[in-house]
Amino acid sequence: MMTGMQIRIALGADEITAVLPDRELVIPLDPILHPRIEDPGPALRQGFGRLETELRREFGEERLTGGVRLQVALVPPLSETRLIELPPLRTTEVEAVLRRIAPRHFLGGGRDLIVGGKRFGKGVMADTAPVFTAAANRNLVEAVHRAVESRGWQLERIVPAQAAWIHALQEAAPLPSADRSGNGREVTRLVVAVVGEVVYLVRLVGSQPDLLRRTANGDLPEIVAATGPEPGRALVLAEGEMRARLVHALVEAGWVLISPEEHRTAGIEAARHTAEALPELVSPPLARARNRKVRRRTRMMLTTAALMLVAAAPVHLWGVNRALDEVRAERAALRQLFAPALEQRDTLDRMVERIESLQVVEQATTRWTACLVELSGLLPRDTHLVSLRGEGERVVLEAVGERAGETLSALRRASSFRDVRIEGLIQRELEGGETSREHFTLSLVLTDGGDR
């Protein structure tokens, strides 16, 4: 098997149409499949065997060693589609409801079905739009899964061909930019797909399908009438004379053909657009395989995350320790840089505390106390008081010292009293014919007044 090779096929009742990288391949089935076949395994194994043989012939034995990823579109009558009205529901709720009510909407409802549904469009209109619902025989879908796995291939998805045709129509004739909100009601688009003796019609108004019909390929008037009264653009998936007849009838009815010169078949277009088409038909084995893959991927991610965490832990610890050492070094450098400033700050704080304490003491003392403190600080060292009398604002004091003039000059610098002068005569004491001490009286006035 080819490494990483992806193959898209359309599985019909009588043939497999495969889209290879450079060409299309049609492989007949024997026996023919039908929706209610009891054992589709032999036909599927034979068809996939022929497909593998063609792949080996096309790409060589050496290249078929890795794996084939297969995407499958079930061509009618192997798949059926309906438009079913449902209230606004979440996607999971829509699928659950469809599984319950599918037997009422599809032929042979007693058989077990695989069902998928999708609402087209966007916004509020999408919530109320009919659900494009597809169904297929569960036995057939599971047989496809088993046949693919028996060859060592991987089944990626199964979709109804009608969904692939819708995607082909949207790609070939996209909505104008004004209608890309997905809810435009102006543009009508149509797919006419011929499968065997049946013509399948899928019509879109805006982005939402509003018509799913099938008619016999021989009744052209009925086909044209079924397309509706308002023609738009049409994509014809047919070949040969049938295509020419359909093209002629649609053009006469006013439809504008998409790629009128290009001959496209229903099987090839279904295979080409399998990867993007919705809804899917997910069988229980495929769902289990996807769950296993998700769990395996989750375990791998958790293991990888754990290994990365273990590997990153020492690096993180080393980084944290290195950052811590850098912070410690910066703190030590800052400590040395700011230590003198901190010491000066401490000295300043102590000085402020002492000044504040002095201010408190000063506020608590009387004016006499301030006067006495200043006197004790201003009197010369050799001068002492003999007496001190205070009357109102005036203070009279007797002092003894070596020089009365020095004392007078010193006291005149005071701030708590003023008008310092000598009262009376200065008495001098003589020793050996020289003045040794002077006895004098001073008067002064308190600047703020004072109590006796």
Short mmCIF file of C-alpha atoms in Angstrom, two decimals:
data_model
loop_
_atom_site.label_atom_id
_atom_site.label_comp_id
_atom_site.label_asym_id
_atom_site.label_seq_id
_atom_site.Cartn_x
_atom_site.Cartn_y
_atom_site.Cartn_z
CA MET A 1 0.00 0.00 0.00
CA MET A 2 1.14 3.50 -0.78
CA THR A 3 2.42 5.57 2.13
CA GLY A 4 -0.07 8.25 3.09
CA MET A 5 -2.14 7.65 -0.04
CA GLN A 6 -5.71 8.90 0.05
CA ILE A 7 -8.28 7.40 -2.31
CA ARG A 8 -11.81 8.73 -2.80
CA ILE A 9 -14.41 6.40 -4.23
CA ALA A 10 -18.09 6.41 -5.07
CA LEU A 11 -19.67 3.06 -4.27
CA GLY A 12 -22.68 2.37 -6.47
CA ALA A 13 -24.92 -0.62 -6.91
CA ASP A 14 -22.91 -2.03 -9.81
CA GLU A 15 -19.55 -0.26 -9.83
CA ILE A 16 -16.85 1.49 -7.83
CA THR A 17 -15.69 4.84 -9.19
CA ALA A 18 -12.26 5.83 -7.81
CA VAL A 19 -10.56 9.20 -8.20
CA LEU A 20 -6.81 8.70 -8.41
CA PRO A 21 -4.24 11.51 -8.41
CA ASP A 22 -4.03 11.52 -12.24
CA ARG A 23 -7.17 9.78 -13.52
CA GLU A 24 -10.52 8.18 -12.70
CA LEU A 25 -11.02 4.44 -12.46
CA VAL A 26 -14.29 2.50 -12.77
CA ILE A 27 -14.41 -1.06 -11.38
CA PRO A 28 -17.54 -3.21 -11.95
CA LEU A 29 -19.09 -5.13 -9.05
CA ASP A 30 -20.25 -8.70 -9.22
CA PRO A 31 -22.69 -9.46 -7.69
CA ILE A 32 -24.60 -6.19 -7.79
CA LEU A 33 -25.35 -4.45 -4.48
CA HIS A 34 -28.76 -3.26 -3.36
CA PRO A 35 -29.93 -1.54 -0.13
CA ARG A 36 -31.41 -4.65 1.47
CA ILE A 37 -28.77 -7.19 0.50
CA GLU A 38 -28.17 -9.65 3.31
CA ASP A 39 -24.46 -10.24 2.70
CA PRO A 40 -22.71 -7.48 0.74
CA GLY A 41 -19.30 -8.76 1.86
CA PRO A 42 -18.38 -10.90 -1.21
CA ALA A 43 -19.14 -8.14 -3.71
CA LEU A 44 -17.27 -5.56 -1.64
CA ARG A 45 -14.23 -7.75 -1.10
CA GLN A 46 -14.11 -8.55 -4.80
CA GLY A 47 -14.45 -4.88 -5.77
CA PHE A 48 -11.79 -3.69 -3.32
CA GLY A 49 -9.52 -6.52 -4.45
CA ARG A 50 -9.76 -5.29 -8.04
CA LEU A 51 -9.14 -1.73 -6.81
CA GLU A 52 -5.99 -2.85 -4.99
CA THR A 53 -4.79 -4.65 -8.13
CA GLU A 54 -5.24 -1.47 -10.15
CA LEU A 55 -3.40 0.53 -7.50
CA ARG A 56 -0.48 -1.88 -7.62
CA ARG A 57 -0.42 -1.67 -11.40
CA GLU A 58 -0.66 2.12 -11.30
CA PHE A 59 1.83 2.94 -8.54
CA GLY A 60 4.02 -0.14 -8.25
CA GLU A 61 4.60 -2.68 -5.51
CA GLU A 62 7.22 -0.65 -3.66
CA ARG A 63 4.99 2.35 -3.22
CA LEU A 64 2.12 0.26 -1.83
CA THR A 65 3.75 -0.33 1.52
CA GLY A 66 2.44 2.37 3.85
CA GLY A 67 -1.34 2.60 3.94
CA VAL A 68 -4.39 3.64 1.99
CA ARG A 69 -6.86 6.04 3.55
CA LEU A 70 -10.25 5.53 1.95
CA GLN A 71 -13.16 7.96 1.74
CA VAL A 72 -16.44 6.55 0.43
CA ALA A 73 -19.57 8.12 -1.06
CA LEU A 74 -22.62 5.85 -1.23
CA VAL A 75 -24.42 6.40 -4.52
CA PRO A 76 -28.22 5.91 -4.62
CA PRO A 77 -29.97 3.60 -4.16
CA LEU A 78 -27.40 2.59 -1.52
CA SER A 79 -28.14 5.86 0.29
CA GLU A 80 -31.36 7.83 0.68
CA THR A 81 -31.95 11.45 1.65
CA ARG A 82 -34.91 13.40 3.04
CA LEU A 83 -35.64 16.91 4.28
CA ILE A 84 -37.08 16.55 7.79
CA GLU A 85 -38.56 19.39 9.84
CA LEU A 86 -37.22 19.52 13.40
CA PRO A 87 -37.26 22.20 16.11
CA PRO A 88 -34.02 24.03 16.96
CA LEU A 89 -31.71 21.41 18.52
CA ARG A 90 -28.03 20.87 19.14
CA THR A 91 -26.15 18.64 16.71
CA THR A 92 -26.01 15.70 19.10
CA GLU A 93 -29.72 16.06 19.84
CA VAL A 94 -30.55 16.19 16.12
CA GLU A 95 -28.72 12.91 15.50
CA ALA A 96 -30.43 11.22 18.45
CA VAL A 97 -33.87 12.34 17.26
CA LEU A 98 -33.18 11.26 13.69
CA ARG A 99 -32.19 7.76 14.82
CA ARG A 100 -35.57 7.42 16.56
CA ILE A 101 -37.74 8.78 13.76
CA ALA A 102 -35.79 7.50 10.73
CA PRO A 103 -38.05 4.42 10.20
CA ARG A 104 -41.01 6.77 9.59
CA HIS A 105 -39.25 8.67 6.79
CA PHE A 106 -37.27 6.07 4.83
CA LEU A 107 -38.49 3.11 2.79
CA GLY A 108 -38.00 -0.24 4.43
CA GLY A 109 -38.01 1.46 7.79
CA GLY A 110 -38.05 -1.85 9.61
CA ARG A 111 -34.41 -2.46 8.78
CA ASP A 112 -31.57 -1.12 10.86
CA LEU A 113 -30.30 2.20 9.51
CA ILE A 114 -27.25 4.42 9.87
CA VAL A 115 -28.50 8.02 9.90
CA GLY A 116 -26.82 11.41 9.70
CA GLY A 117 -28.22 14.95 9.46
CA LYS A 118 -27.10 18.51 8.84
CA ARG A 119 -28.71 21.92 8.74
CA PHE A 120 -27.38 24.20 6.03
CA GLY A 121 -27.04 27.97 6.28
CA LYS A 122 -26.14 30.24 9.19
CA GLY A 123 -27.81 32.13 12.00
CA VAL A 124 -31.46 32.01 13.02
CA MET A 125 -32.70 30.71 9.66
CA ALA A 126 -30.35 27.74 9.91
CA ASP A 127 -31.85 26.83 13.31
CA THR A 128 -35.31 26.54 11.77
CA ALA A 129 -34.30 25.10 8.38
CA PRO A 130 -35.19 21.51 7.48
CA VAL A 131 -32.56 18.92 8.36
CA PHE A 132 -30.88 17.36 5.34
CA THR A 133 -31.03 13.73 6.47
CA ALA A 134 -29.24 10.74 4.95
CA ALA A 135 -29.68 7.05 5.72
CA ALA A 136 -28.11 3.79 4.63
CA ASN A 137 -28.44 0.14 5.54
CA ARG A 138 -26.39 -0.53 8.64
CA ASN A 139 -25.43 -3.98 7.36
CA LEU A 140 -24.03 -2.42 4.18
CA VAL A 141 -22.12 0.35 5.97
CA GLU A 142 -20.54 -2.08 8.42
CA ALA A 143 -19.67 -4.46 5.60
CA VAL A 144 -17.83 -1.63 3.84
CA HIS A 145 -15.89 -0.99 7.04
CA ARG A 146 -14.97 -4.67 7.42
CA ALA A 147 -13.98 -5.04 3.76
CA VAL A 148 -11.71 -2.00 3.96
CA GLU A 149 -10.04 -3.17 7.16
CA SER A 150 -9.55 -6.69 5.78
CA ARG A 151 -7.12 -5.25 3.23
CA GLY A 152 -5.21 -3.34 5.91
CA TRP A 153 -6.63 -0.03 4.75
CA GLN A 154 -8.12 2.75 6.87
CA LEU A 155 -11.68 3.95 6.39
CA GLU A 156 -11.82 7.70 7.07
CA ARG A 157 -15.44 8.56 6.29
CA ILE A 158 -18.64 7.50 4.54
CA VAL A 159 -21.06 10.10 3.14
CA PRO A 160 -24.15 9.99 0.92
CA ALA A 161 -23.49 10.90 -2.72
CA GLN A 162 -26.27 13.51 -2.54
CA ALA A 163 -24.24 15.48 0.03
CA ALA A 164 -21.19 15.29 -2.25
CA TRP A 165 -23.28 16.58 -5.17
CA ILE A 166 -24.41 19.54 -3.05
CA HIS A 167 -20.80 20.39 -2.29
CA ALA A 168 -19.92 20.07 -5.98
CA LEU A 169 -22.75 22.49 -6.82
CA GLN A 170 -21.63 24.98 -4.16
CA GLU A 171 -18.07 24.84 -5.46
CA ALA A 172 -19.03 25.14 -9.14
CA ALA A 173 -21.58 27.94 -8.55
CA PRO A 174 -20.77 29.80 -5.31
CA LEU A 175 -23.22 32.30 -3.92
CA PRO A 176 -22.67 35.96 -4.83
CA SER A 177 -20.90 37.98 -2.14
CA ALA A 178 -24.18 39.61 -1.10
CA ASP A 179 -25.63 36.18 -0.22
CA ARG A 180 -22.64 34.63 1.55
CA SER A 181 -24.33 35.02 4.88
CA GLY A 182 -25.82 31.68 3.94
CA ASN A 183 -29.46 32.76 4.14
CA GLY A 184 -30.00 34.46 0.78
CA ARG A 185 -33.28 33.50 -0.89
CA GLU A 186 -32.51 34.96 -4.32
CA VAL A 187 -30.20 32.41 -5.92
CA THR A 188 -31.59 29.04 -7.10
CA ARG A 189 -29.14 26.25 -7.91
CA LEU A 190 -29.86 22.72 -9.10
CA VAL A 191 -28.04 19.40 -9.39
CA VAL A 192 -29.37 16.90 -11.95
CA ALA A 193 -27.59 13.57 -11.44
CA VAL A 194 -28.28 10.50 -13.56
CA VAL A 195 -27.65 7.13 -11.89
CA GLY A 196 -28.69 4.18 -14.03
CA GLU A 197 -32.32 4.66 -15.02
CA VAL A 198 -33.09 7.26 -12.35
CA VAL A 199 -32.62 11.04 -12.38
CA TYR A 200 -31.96 12.62 -8.95
CA LEU A 201 -32.74 16.32 -8.39
CA VAL A 202 -31.26 18.37 -5.55
CA ARG A 203 -32.22 22.05 -5.50
CA LEU A 204 -30.75 24.80 -3.30
CA VAL A 205 -32.41 28.13 -2.65
CA GLY A 206 -29.73 30.34 -1.21
CA SER A 207 -27.60 27.93 0.76
CA GLN A 208 -30.39 25.63 1.94
CA PRO A 209 -31.70 22.57 0.10
CA ASP A 210 -35.45 22.79 -0.47
CA LEU A 211 -36.09 19.98 -2.98
CA LEU A 212 -35.01 16.34 -3.18
CA ARG A 213 -36.68 14.37 -6.00
CA ARG A 214 -36.07 11.36 -8.18
CA THR A 215 -37.78 10.51 -11.46
CA ALA A 216 -37.38 8.08 -14.32
CA ASN A 217 -34.82 9.29 -16.84
CA GLY A 218 -37.19 8.93 -19.78
CA ASP A 219 -39.78 11.48 -18.65
CA LEU A 220 -38.17 14.83 -19.50
CA PRO A 221 -41.34 16.95 -18.99
CA GLU A 222 -41.74 15.57 -15.48
CA ILE A 223 -38.05 16.24 -14.76
CA VAL A 224 -38.32 19.86 -15.92
CA ALA A 225 -41.57 20.37 -14.01
CA ALA A 226 -39.97 19.00 -10.84
CA THR A 227 -37.17 21.57 -10.99
CA GLY A 228 -39.60 24.34 -10.04
CA PRO A 229 -41.05 27.50 -11.62
CA GLU A 230 -38.03 29.76 -10.96
CA PRO A 231 -34.99 28.63 -12.95
CA GLY A 232 -31.47 29.46 -11.90
CA ARG A 233 -28.16 27.70 -12.49
CA ALA A 234 -27.97 23.95 -13.05
CA LEU A 235 -25.19 21.38 -12.81
CA VAL A 236 -25.85 18.30 -14.97
CA LEU A 237 -24.09 15.08 -13.94
CA ALA A 238 -24.68 12.75 -16.86
CA GLU A 239 -23.04 11.62 -20.09
CA GLY A 240 -23.90 10.69 -23.61
CA GLU A 241 -27.30 11.11 -25.15
CA MET A 242 -29.04 11.46 -21.79
CA ARG A 243 -26.91 14.48 -20.94
CA ALA A 244 -27.69 16.12 -24.29
CA ARG A 245 -31.44 15.62 -23.80
CA LEU A 246 -31.35 16.99 -20.24
CA VAL A 247 -29.28 20.00 -21.26
CA HIS A 248 -31.66 20.83 -24.08
CA ALA A 249 -34.75 20.53 -21.86
CA LEU A 250 -33.28 22.61 -19.02
CA VAL A 251 -32.03 25.37 -21.30
CA GLU A 252 -35.46 25.63 -22.92
CA ALA A 253 -36.96 25.94 -19.41
CA GLY A 254 -34.66 28.91 -18.64
CA TRP A 255 -31.91 27.24 -16.64
CA VAL A 256 -28.33 28.40 -17.11
CA LEU A 257 -25.89 25.50 -17.24
CA ILE A 258 -22.78 25.34 -15.10
CA SER A 259 -19.77 24.18 -17.18
CA PRO A 260 -21.92 23.30 -20.21
CA GLU A 261 -19.00 21.85 -22.17
CA GLU A 262 -17.65 19.67 -19.36
CA HIS A 263 -19.11 16.17 -19.09
CA ARG A 264 -19.34 15.17 -15.44
CA THR A 265 -20.79 11.95 -14.11
CA ALA A 266 -22.61 11.41 -10.84
CA GLY A 267 -20.08 8.85 -9.61
CA ILE A 268 -16.99 10.91 -10.36
CA GLU A 269 -18.39 14.07 -8.76
CA ALA A 270 -19.51 12.13 -5.70
CA ALA A 271 -16.01 10.65 -5.31
CA ARG A 272 -14.26 14.00 -5.84
CA HIS A 273 -16.21 15.78 -3.11
CA THR A 274 -16.32 13.03 -0.50
CA ALA A 275 -13.80 14.73 1.80
CA GLU A 276 -15.88 17.90 2.30
CA ALA A 277 -19.43 16.56 2.13
CA LEU A 278 -21.76 16.47 5.14
CA PRO A 279 -23.49 14.75 6.85
CA GLU A 280 -21.48 11.61 7.51
CA LEU A 281 -22.82 8.09 7.90
CA VAL A 282 -20.90 6.88 10.93
CA SER A 283 -21.22 3.18 11.69
CA PRO A 284 -20.59 1.86 15.22
CA PRO A 285 -17.27 0.24 14.15
CA LEU A 286 -16.11 3.51 12.62
CA ALA A 287 -17.22 5.43 15.71
CA ARG A 288 -15.32 2.98 17.92
CA ALA A 289 -12.24 3.26 15.71
CA ARG A 290 -12.39 7.04 15.95
CA ASN A 291 -12.80 6.88 19.71
CA ARG A 292 -9.79 4.58 19.96
CA LYS A 293 -7.79 6.96 17.81
CA VAL A 294 -8.84 9.91 19.94
CA ARG A 295 -7.97 8.05 23.15
CA ARG A 296 -4.65 6.95 21.70
CA ARG A 297 -3.85 10.49 20.63
CA THR A 298 -4.91 11.79 24.03
CA ARG A 299 -2.66 9.28 25.79
CA MET A 300 0.22 10.22 23.52
CA MET A 301 -0.34 13.90 24.23
CA LEU A 302 -0.55 13.28 27.98
CA THR A 303 2.59 11.14 27.89
CA THR A 304 4.41 13.74 25.86
CA ALA A 305 3.26 16.46 28.23
CA ALA A 306 4.42 14.43 31.24
CA LEU A 307 7.82 13.79 29.64
CA MET A 308 8.17 17.45 28.79
CA LEU A 309 7.21 18.37 32.34
CA VAL A 310 9.79 15.96 33.79
CA ALA A 311 12.43 17.23 31.39
CA ALA A 312 11.55 20.85 32.07
CA ALA A 313 11.51 20.51 35.87
CA PRO A 314 15.34 20.48 36.34
CA VAL A 315 15.72 23.31 33.87
CA HIS A 316 13.03 25.28 35.67
CA LEU A 317 14.63 24.56 39.06
CA TRP A 318 18.03 25.60 37.74
CA GLY A 319 16.52 28.77 36.35
CA VAL A 320 14.78 29.53 39.66
CA ASN A 321 17.98 28.98 41.65
CA ARG A 322 19.94 31.11 39.22
CA ALA A 323 17.37 33.89 39.47
CA LEU A 324 17.45 33.60 43.28
CA ASP A 325 21.25 33.90 43.31
CA GLU A 326 21.02 36.95 41.07
CA VAL A 327 18.47 38.53 43.40
CA ARG A 328 20.68 37.81 46.41
CA ALA A 329 23.70 39.33 44.67
CA GLU A 330 21.71 42.42 43.74
CA ARG A 331 20.45 42.76 47.30
CA ALA A 332 24.01 42.52 48.66
CA ALA A 333 25.20 45.16 46.18
CA LEU A 334 22.30 47.42 47.10
CA ARG A 335 23.00 46.87 50.80
CA GLN A 336 26.59 48.04 50.37
CA LEU A 337 25.46 50.96 48.25
CA PHE A 338 22.79 52.20 50.62
CA ALA A 339 24.40 51.31 54.00
CA PRO A 340 25.85 54.87 54.54
CA ALA A 341 22.55 56.41 53.63
CA LEU A 342 20.74 54.09 56.03
CA GLU A 343 23.17 54.99 58.82
CA GLN A 344 22.64 58.71 58.15
CA ARG A 345 18.93 58.09 58.13
CA ASP A 346 19.18 56.42 61.53
CA THR A 347 21.24 59.35 62.91
CA LEU A 348 18.74 61.80 61.48
CA ASP A 349 15.87 59.85 63.03
CA ARG A 350 17.58 59.98 66.42
CA MET A 351 18.15 63.73 66.09
CA VAL A 352 14.54 64.26 65.13
CA GLU A 353 13.44 62.22 68.14
CA ARG A 354 15.62 64.34 70.48
CA ILE A 355 14.34 67.58 68.96
CA GLU A 356 10.78 66.37 69.33
CA SER A 357 11.44 65.43 72.96
CA LEU A 358 12.94 68.87 73.59
CA GLN A 359 9.95 70.46 71.98
CA VAL A 360 7.70 68.47 74.26
CA VAL A 361 9.74 69.58 77.28
CA GLU A 362 9.71 73.17 76.07
CA GLN A 363 5.94 73.11 75.66
CA ALA A 364 5.56 71.70 79.17
CA THR A 365 7.84 74.31 80.87
CA THR A 366 7.10 77.94 82.04
CA ARG A 367 8.74 81.06 80.68
CA TRP A 368 10.78 81.34 83.91
CA THR A 369 12.27 77.98 83.23
CA ALA A 370 13.32 79.07 79.74
CA CYS A 371 14.81 82.23 81.16
CA LEU A 372 16.83 80.37 83.79
CA VAL A 373 18.02 77.85 81.22
CA GLU A 374 19.21 80.60 78.94
CA LEU A 375 20.86 82.50 81.85
CA SER A 376 22.79 79.39 82.84
CA GLY A 377 23.96 78.99 79.31
CA LEU A 378 24.96 82.63 78.69
CA LEU A 379 26.66 83.58 81.99
CA PRO A 380 30.42 83.51 81.69
CA ARG A 381 32.21 80.63 83.37
CA ASP A 382 33.68 82.86 86.14
CA THR A 383 30.34 84.58 86.98
CA HIS A 384 27.71 83.26 89.35
CA LEU A 385 24.39 84.53 90.65
CA VAL A 386 23.97 85.69 94.24
CA SER A 387 20.25 86.44 94.12
CA LEU A 388 17.41 86.70 91.63
CA ARG A 389 14.15 88.56 92.08
CA GLY A 390 11.29 88.81 89.64
CA GLU A 391 8.41 91.23 89.59
CA GLY A 392 6.03 90.88 86.65
CA GLU A 393 8.10 91.11 83.51
CA ARG A 394 11.19 92.59 85.23
CA VAL A 395 13.94 90.47 86.74
CA VAL A 396 16.67 91.80 89.03
CA LEU A 397 19.66 89.66 89.74
CA GLU A 398 22.88 90.10 91.71
CA ALA A 399 25.98 88.50 90.34
CA VAL A 400 29.67 88.21 91.17
CA GLY A 401 32.33 87.84 88.50
CA GLU A 402 35.60 89.01 87.15
CA ARG A 403 34.13 91.41 84.57
CA ALA A 404 30.64 92.90 84.76
CA GLY A 405 30.97 94.15 81.16
CA GLU A 406 31.51 90.67 79.79
CA THR A 407 28.44 89.43 81.61
CA LEU A 408 26.39 92.34 80.30
CA SER A 409 27.50 91.65 76.72
CA ALA A 410 26.76 87.93 77.01
CA LEU A 411 23.27 88.42 78.39
CA ARG A 412 22.30 90.88 75.66
CA ARG A 413 22.40 87.94 73.18
CA ALA A 414 19.49 86.27 74.98
CA SER A 415 16.18 85.66 73.27
CA SER A 416 14.00 85.10 76.31
CA PHE A 417 14.66 88.53 77.89
CA ARG A 418 15.71 92.04 76.80
CA ASP A 419 16.75 95.47 78.08
CA VAL A 420 19.67 94.08 80.07
CA ARG A 421 21.45 96.84 82.03
CA ILE A 422 23.47 97.43 85.18
CA GLU A 423 21.66 98.89 88.14
CA GLY A 424 23.64 101.00 90.64
CA LEU A 425 27.36 100.93 91.19
CA ILE A 426 29.75 98.12 90.55
CA GLN A 427 31.59 97.07 93.70
CA ARG A 428 35.12 95.85 93.18
CA GLU A 429 37.16 93.63 95.50
CA LEU A 430 40.91 94.29 95.51
CA GLU A 431 43.68 91.81 96.13
CA GLY A 432 47.29 93.03 96.04
CA GLY A 433 46.20 96.34 94.67
CA GLU A 434 44.30 94.81 91.72
CA THR A 435 40.61 94.10 91.12
CA SER A 436 39.91 90.40 91.71
CA ARG A 437 36.10 90.35 91.54
CA GLU A 438 33.22 92.67 90.77
CA HIS A 439 29.86 92.66 92.54
CA PHE A 440 27.04 94.11 90.39
CA THR A 441 23.28 94.19 89.94
CA LEU A 442 21.54 93.56 86.59
CA SER A 443 17.98 94.17 85.54
CA LEU A 444 16.24 92.65 82.50
CA VAL A 445 12.76 92.28 81.07
CA LEU A 446 11.19 88.97 79.98
CA THR A 447 10.23 89.08 76.33
CA ASP A 448 6.99 87.16 76.86
CA GLY A 449 6.32 88.18 80.43
CA GLY A 450 6.50 85.62 83.19
CA ASP A 451 5.22 84.40 86.53
CA ARG A 452 7.06 84.95 89.72
#
